[in-house]
């Protein structure tokens, strides 16, 4: 959220440590002479080489020392972003990578997803959006490097933390410990992936883009649980990784005892303050996860992390010897199908710089792009200067790098107070610092960026009902409710749910029967039997004699729950059918192979004969739903059952189908599941994931209402839509939407600094690019659209945020006309923040610093 306040002028300084070069495997070459220590140059945001007249990514030997990673002995600042290839479609990859590159990134970080690639033991999948090789090659085509996080345990809010389910059933296995079975399978997979990368020549020394590889993932969190087997496992994992001879450095994130030469790295929101540093003096300071928001689980309220806070943390990190930061996530994407971890939403890190649909979330995307440009202006003094720190006040400081006797100098001025702005004196000049902000001065004089003051534009996301895909003729098919006739008793007591389902489905049936005589049932109408079922998770729907009794579920914080409902029994045989459900497998913690789910006991209370324990009554077990097995979510499978016209609220556990026209235009597409409960959605036979509308947050709203339908899933003309609804619901309010960020905004005060693009570094000097204008509001429509409406314009004291502005007490009536003259019909425009444009006579002289806020709509 943007703060409508004053200017940002700050400077904070960087530190450089010269150390002996260390190769990927720890060898030490002869030390360099004093000087630039491998600095690349003044311009450019990447290491590039000329080949055949074309610029290509500079690749070759990857080494490191205490100051930085180096490519062919040359230093670079690395701005990295996590984009996970299976969380988008192949068709989306080029656009995502293009926007990442335009956002100033030069590295893409991704995990390797073991259970995606080896879902069945010994059978591998590298097709479609599992084609990791294709993804990495595309990254290189966009002139960016790759950090390959092999894991193979990855967590990542991905089902089972990336571990395939079959691994759980290997004899005597203990995950992530010095366990022979686990180590055997882990090494086999790591070896396969590294061999594949080598064969495709994807490591930097081979000419590829991979400059770092990661083994394990945040193991410190669980290491103590395994005692000595944890310590020895860390050593084994590092040595196993090194033995692969990948030719690039290996890293371990959040692992203080990472064995040499493996680099320990930081994960968190403020690694510039929380990271204890490399565990050896010859290792660089790297940040592998800078969380751009917070992933959500069903039942969560909205979560945010401001662009200002991210920018502050990155500037702080680079001012303290950091040279690589990775935004986790830069694009979160979608957990298609059943790929999300326990209770995790289908939408993943939607608040990242690129939202779930791949649209630029402003101002986060633009503000970080400006930060990257500002830091790139600082490269030479960062790598060639000597670090220093100067306290400027109780909560203020300057961190700087400079070469004595020269003009080479960069400073970072920081105000660490979270609420109070201040002015500091730095080398004879006054600099205003907003609260919790850092100003970057690439020449120790000129403020080109402040983390708290956003110069880039803002936008607001819009969901518009499709004009083409709005007519639905819903038909329904009720899933049969099985009894012991269809699923005979095959076990004395209910089986454990994970082992029963083997992650092939979310659904497992448990059937039993209860014989009751006339004297067993309560005589009073006010007394009814109650069915009580404590469960280890995750959700359960109960049917008695084919009638729906109710649903209960756990949560991410507490997987278990107790189902307790009054039921109607009859004399004779009563059929009890439990539909037990998982909502993803666990992805974190120690001893994951010993997690369990499903009913713990089943009792009936309130009978005349007392409480009856049915836990060992004899139970039948069925895996999956009839509709799943028939694949009714495909056109061919749908022909195998009888559908009827949907009218009103359907019975719990019902399939719905319809057709819809391909939505107009090229904007991303979503489906809003209004009026529905919990279930899954398929489009043309492809699952877009789980939905859950009835698990409300503490704010009384669903955690996620709109679900992404990738354009790649949609065909021209008619498209086949199938919904599996677990609860009683009516599909009449479901909507197909198009998604855009065509509402763009700008906010600027009279005191805002010029845009960072007003400067460049040439010949070692910071120079202006043309005349440097004063503060201005800059707007640019996406996709070459034009500004067609000025929705809001106010100069004075406007309030609110993009998409919800309103005038304040001070407002110039001329503002809208001024903005329209500058912007209407334009793809982009700049409006100077000049009081003379808006006032003939200032009606608010008591307001010293006025603000210009603009909101416009873009369209073709």
mmCIF file of N, CA and C in Angstrom, residues 349-411:
data_model
loop_
_atom_site.group_PDB
_atom_site.id
_atom_site.type_symbol
_atom_site.label_atom_id
_atom_site.label_comp_id
_atom_site.label_asym_id
_atom_site.label_seq_id
_atom_site.Cartn_x
_atom_site.Cartn_y
_atom_site.Cartn_z
ATOM 1 N N UNK A 349 1.261 -17.577 -3.929
ATOM 2 C CA UNK A 349 2.004 -16.305 -3.893
ATOM 3 C C UNK A 349 1.469 -15.316 -4.937
ATOM 4 N N UNK A 350 0.164 -15.095 -4.883
ATOM 5 C CA UNK A 350 -0.463 -14.174 -5.829
ATOM 6 C C UNK A 350 0.032 -12.743 -5.647
ATOM 7 N N UNK A 351 0.562 -12.426 -4.478
ATOM 8 C CA UNK A 351 1.017 -11.052 -4.216
ATOM 9 C C UNK A 351 2.453 -10.815 -4.666
ATOM 10 N N UNK A 352 3.018 -11.735 -5.442
ATOM 11 C CA UNK A 352 4.377 -11.573 -5.980
ATOM 12 C C UNK A 352 4.388 -10.468 -7.038
ATOM 13 N N UNK A 353 5.576 -10.023 -7.475
ATOM 14 C CA UNK A 353 5.645 -8.986 -8.505
ATOM 15 C C UNK A 353 4.877 -9.332 -9.781
ATOM 16 N N UNK A 354 4.844 -10.612 -10.151
ATOM 17 C CA UNK A 354 3.947 -11.083 -11.206
ATOM 18 C C UNK A 354 2.869 -11.908 -10.519
ATOM 19 N N UNK A 355 1.610 -11.536 -10.692
ATOM 20 C CA UNK A 355 0.547 -12.219 -9.961
ATOM 21 C C UNK A 355 0.279 -13.596 -10.549
ATOM 22 N N UNK A 356 -0.712 -14.290 -10.006
ATOM 23 C CA UNK A 356 -0.984 -15.658 -10.431
ATOM 24 C C UNK A 356 -1.147 -15.768 -11.939
ATOM 25 N N UNK A 357 -1.711 -14.746 -12.552
ATOM 26 C CA UNK A 357 -2.019 -14.773 -13.981
ATOM 27 C C UNK A 357 -0.847 -14.302 -14.846
ATOM 28 N N UNK A 358 0.244 -13.924 -14.196
ATOM 29 C CA UNK A 358 1.401 -13.426 -14.935
ATOM 30 C C UNK A 358 1.344 -11.944 -15.220
ATOM 31 N N UNK A 359 0.394 -11.234 -14.616
ATOM 32 C CA UNK A 359 0.279 -9.790 -14.804
ATOM 33 C C UNK A 359 1.176 -9.063 -13.799
ATOM 34 N N UNK A 360 1.714 -7.936 -14.220
ATOM 35 C CA UNK A 360 2.610 -7.166 -13.353
ATOM 36 C C UNK A 360 1.821 -6.519 -12.225
ATOM 37 N N UNK A 361 2.166 -6.895 -11.008
ATOM 38 C CA UNK A 361 1.528 -6.283 -9.835
ATOM 39 C C UNK A 361 2.300 -5.018 -9.502
ATOM 40 N N UNK A 362 1.649 -3.889 -9.697
ATOM 41 C CA UNK A 362 2.275 -2.602 -9.419
ATOM 42 C C UNK A 362 1.732 -2.028 -8.116
ATOM 43 N N UNK A 363 2.598 -1.390 -7.310
ATOM 44 C CA UNK A 363 3.928 -0.921 -7.697
ATOM 45 C C UNK A 363 5.064 -1.899 -7.412
ATOM 46 N N UNK A 364 4.746 -3.132 -6.973
ATOM 47 C CA UNK A 364 5.814 -4.036 -6.543
ATOM 48 C C UNK A 364 6.791 -4.324 -7.670
ATOM 49 N N UNK A 365 6.260 -4.647 -8.864
ATOM 50 C CA UNK A 365 7.139 -4.967 -9.993
ATOM 51 C C UNK A 365 8.001 -3.757 -10.372
ATOM 52 N N UNK A 366 7.374 -2.603 -10.524
ATOM 53 C CA UNK A 366 8.102 -1.416 -10.966
ATOM 54 C C UNK A 366 9.054 -0.869 -9.936
ATOM 55 N N UNK A 367 8.655 -0.901 -8.660
ATOM 56 C CA UNK A 367 9.523 -0.368 -7.608
ATOM 57 C C UNK A 367 10.789 -1.208 -7.474
ATOM 58 N N UNK A 368 10.653 -2.523 -7.581
ATOM 59 C CA UNK A 368 11.838 -3.383 -7.519
ATOM 60 C C UNK A 368 12.698 -3.219 -8.767
ATOM 61 N N UNK A 369 12.065 -3.014 -9.907
ATOM 62 C CA UNK A 369 12.843 -2.741 -11.124
ATOM 63 C C UNK A 369 13.683 -1.486 -10.933
ATOM 64 N N UNK A 370 13.085 -0.451 -10.364
ATOM 65 C CA UNK A 370 13.831 0.784 -10.109
ATOM 66 C C UNK A 370 14.964 0.541 -9.119
ATOM 67 N N UNK A 371 14.711 -0.287 -8.112
ATOM 68 C CA UNK A 371 15.758 -0.627 -7.137
ATOM 69 C C UNK A 371 16.931 -1.315 -7.824
ATOM 70 N N UNK A 372 16.645 -2.259 -8.713
ATOM 71 C CA UNK A 372 17.715 -2.974 -9.409
ATOM 72 C C UNK A 372 18.555 -2.001 -10.245
ATOM 73 N N UNK A 373 17.882 -1.069 -10.906
ATOM 74 C CA UNK A 373 18.623 -0.080 -11.699
ATOM 75 C C UNK A 373 19.505 0.778 -10.798
ATOM 76 N N UNK A 374 18.958 1.172 -9.665
ATOM 77 C CA UNK A 374 19.741 2.000 -8.740
ATOM 78 C C UNK A 374 20.964 1.241 -8.234
ATOM 79 N N UNK A 375 20.796 -0.021 -7.876
ATOM 80 C CA UNK A 375 21.925 -0.803 -7.381
ATOM 81 C C UNK A 375 22.947 -1.065 -8.480
ATOM 82 N N UNK A 376 22.481 -1.251 -9.698
ATOM 83 C CA UNK A 376 23.438 -1.437 -10.798
ATOM 84 C C UNK A 376 24.286 -0.190 -11.035
ATOM 85 N N UNK A 377 23.727 0.984 -10.717
ATOM 86 C CA UNK A 377 24.521 2.207 -10.811
ATOM 87 C C UNK A 377 25.641 2.234 -9.774
ATOM 88 N N UNK A 378 25.541 1.346 -8.779
ATOM 89 C CA UNK A 378 26.501 1.327 -7.674
ATOM 90 C C UNK A 378 27.560 0.245 -7.827
ATOM 91 N N UNK A 379 27.523 -0.538 -8.885
ATOM 92 C CA UNK A 379 28.355 -1.741 -8.946
ATOM 93 C C UNK A 379 29.848 -1.468 -8.770
ATOM 94 N N UNK A 380 30.359 -0.504 -9.486
ATOM 95 C CA UNK A 380 31.807 -0.308 -9.447
ATOM 96 C C UNK A 380 32.304 0.052 -8.053
ATOM 97 N N UNK A 381 31.720 1.051 -7.394
ATOM 98 C CA UNK A 381 32.199 1.323 -6.027
ATOM 99 C C UNK A 381 31.902 0.190 -5.048
ATOM 100 N N UNK A 382 30.835 -0.544 -5.256
ATOM 101 C CA UNK A 382 30.546 -1.668 -4.368
ATOM 102 C C UNK A 382 31.659 -2.703 -4.407
ATOM 103 N N UNK A 383 32.144 -2.988 -5.604
ATOM 104 C CA UNK A 383 33.146 -4.034 -5.745
ATOM 105 C C UNK A 383 34.580 -3.519 -5.625
ATOM 106 N N UNK A 384 34.782 -2.238 -5.824
ATOM 107 C CA UNK A 384 36.151 -1.714 -5.799
ATOM 108 C C UNK A 384 36.432 -0.817 -4.604
ATOM 109 N N UNK A 385 35.383 -0.444 -3.872
ATOM 110 C CA UNK A 385 35.570 0.467 -2.755
ATOM 111 C C UNK A 385 35.828 -0.245 -1.448
ATOM 112 N N UNK A 386 36.201 0.549 -0.455
ATOM 113 C CA UNK A 386 36.415 0.061 0.906
ATOM 114 C C UNK A 386 35.181 0.401 1.735
ATOM 115 N N UNK A 387 34.656 -0.562 2.496
ATOM 116 C CA UNK A 387 33.415 -0.307 3.230
ATOM 117 C C UNK A 387 33.620 0.527 4.479
ATOM 118 N N UNK A 388 32.553 1.227 4.845
ATOM 119 C CA UNK A 388 32.560 1.993 6.073
ATOM 120 C C UNK A 388 31.145 2.194 6.577
ATOM 121 N N UNK A 389 31.038 2.515 7.860
ATOM 122 C CA UNK A 389 29.742 2.767 8.487
ATOM 123 C C UNK A 389 29.866 4.012 9.347
ATOM 124 N N UNK A 390 28.864 4.903 9.268
ATOM 125 C CA UNK A 390 28.870 6.110 10.089
ATOM 126 C C UNK A 390 27.489 6.298 10.698
ATOM 127 N N UNK A 391 27.455 6.409 12.026
ATOM 128 C CA UNK A 391 26.197 6.686 12.692
ATOM 129 C C UNK A 391 25.834 8.147 12.482
ATOM 130 N N UNK A 392 24.613 8.415 12.037
ATOM 131 C CA UNK A 392 24.164 9.782 11.792
ATOM 132 C C UNK A 392 23.195 10.244 12.867
ATOM 133 N N UNK A 393 22.694 9.327 13.651
ATOM 134 C CA UNK A 393 21.740 9.627 14.709
ATOM 135 C C UNK A 393 21.379 8.333 15.409
ATOM 136 N N UNK A 394 20.443 8.430 16.351
ATOM 137 C CA UNK A 394 20.076 7.246 17.120
ATOM 138 C C UNK A 394 19.518 6.146 16.230
ATOM 139 N N UNK A 395 18.700 6.516 15.242
ATOM 140 C CA UNK A 395 18.063 5.533 14.362
ATOM 141 C C UNK A 395 18.522 5.662 12.913
ATOM 142 N N UNK A 396 19.553 6.445 12.679
ATOM 143 C CA UNK A 396 19.996 6.676 11.297
ATOM 144 C C UNK A 396 21.474 6.338 11.147
ATOM 145 N N UNK A 397 21.840 5.937 9.936
ATOM 146 C CA UNK A 397 23.225 5.573 9.668
ATOM 147 C C UNK A 397 23.514 5.695 8.176
ATOM 148 N N UNK A 398 24.781 5.761 7.883
ATOM 149 C CA UNK A 398 25.252 5.710 6.496
ATOM 150 C C UNK A 398 26.195 4.527 6.359
ATOM 151 N N UNK A 399 25.949 3.723 5.365
ATOM 152 C CA UNK A 399 26.881 2.658 4.982
ATOM 153 C C UNK A 399 27.415 3.031 3.609
ATOM 154 N N UNK A 400 28.703 2.928 3.456
ATOM 155 C CA UNK A 400 29.291 3.436 2.209
ATOM 156 C C UNK A 400 30.475 2.577 1.793
ATOM 157 N N UNK A 401 30.770 2.661 0.511
ATOM 158 C CA UNK A 401 31.955 2.053 -0.080
ATOM 159 C C UNK A 401 32.630 3.148 -0.888
ATOM 160 N N UNK A 402 33.913 3.343 -0.664
ATOM 161 C CA UNK A 402 34.613 4.349 -1.458
ATOM 162 C C UNK A 402 36.087 3.990 -1.585
ATOM 163 N N UNK A 403 36.661 4.487 -2.632
ATOM 164 C CA UNK A 403 38.092 4.308 -2.838
ATOM 165 C C UNK A 403 38.771 5.630 -2.487
ATOM 166 N N UNK A 404 39.558 5.656 -1.430
ATOM 167 C CA UNK A 404 40.191 6.902 -0.996
ATOM 168 C C UNK A 404 41.002 7.540 -2.124
ATOM 169 N N UNK A 405 40.951 8.863 -2.186
ATOM 170 C CA UNK A 405 41.720 9.587 -3.191
ATOM 171 C C UNK A 405 41.051 9.660 -4.544
ATOM 172 N N UNK A 406 39.859 9.104 -4.661
ATOM 173 C CA UNK A 406 39.120 9.135 -5.926
ATOM 174 C C UNK A 406 37.683 9.588 -5.655
ATOM 175 N N UNK A 407 36.902 9.773 -6.739
ATOM 176 C CA UNK A 407 35.491 10.116 -6.613
ATOM 177 C C UNK A 407 34.608 8.874 -6.538
ATOM 178 N N UNK A 408 35.232 7.697 -6.523
ATOM 179 C CA UNK A 408 34.449 6.463 -6.501
ATOM 180 C C UNK A 408 33.846 6.261 -5.119
ATOM 181 N N UNK A 409 32.517 6.336 -5.046
ATOM 182 C CA UNK A 409 31.855 6.273 -3.744
ATOM 183 C C UNK A 409 30.378 5.957 -3.946
ATOM 184 N N UNK A 410 29.825 5.120 -3.077
ATOM 185 C CA UNK A 410 28.384 4.870 -3.040
ATOM 186 C C UNK A 410 27.964 4.883 -1.582
ATOM 187 N N UNK A 411 26.794 5.442 -1.334
ATOM 188 C CA UNK A 411 26.306 5.523 0.043
ATOM 189 C C UNK A 411 24.860 5.071 0.122
#
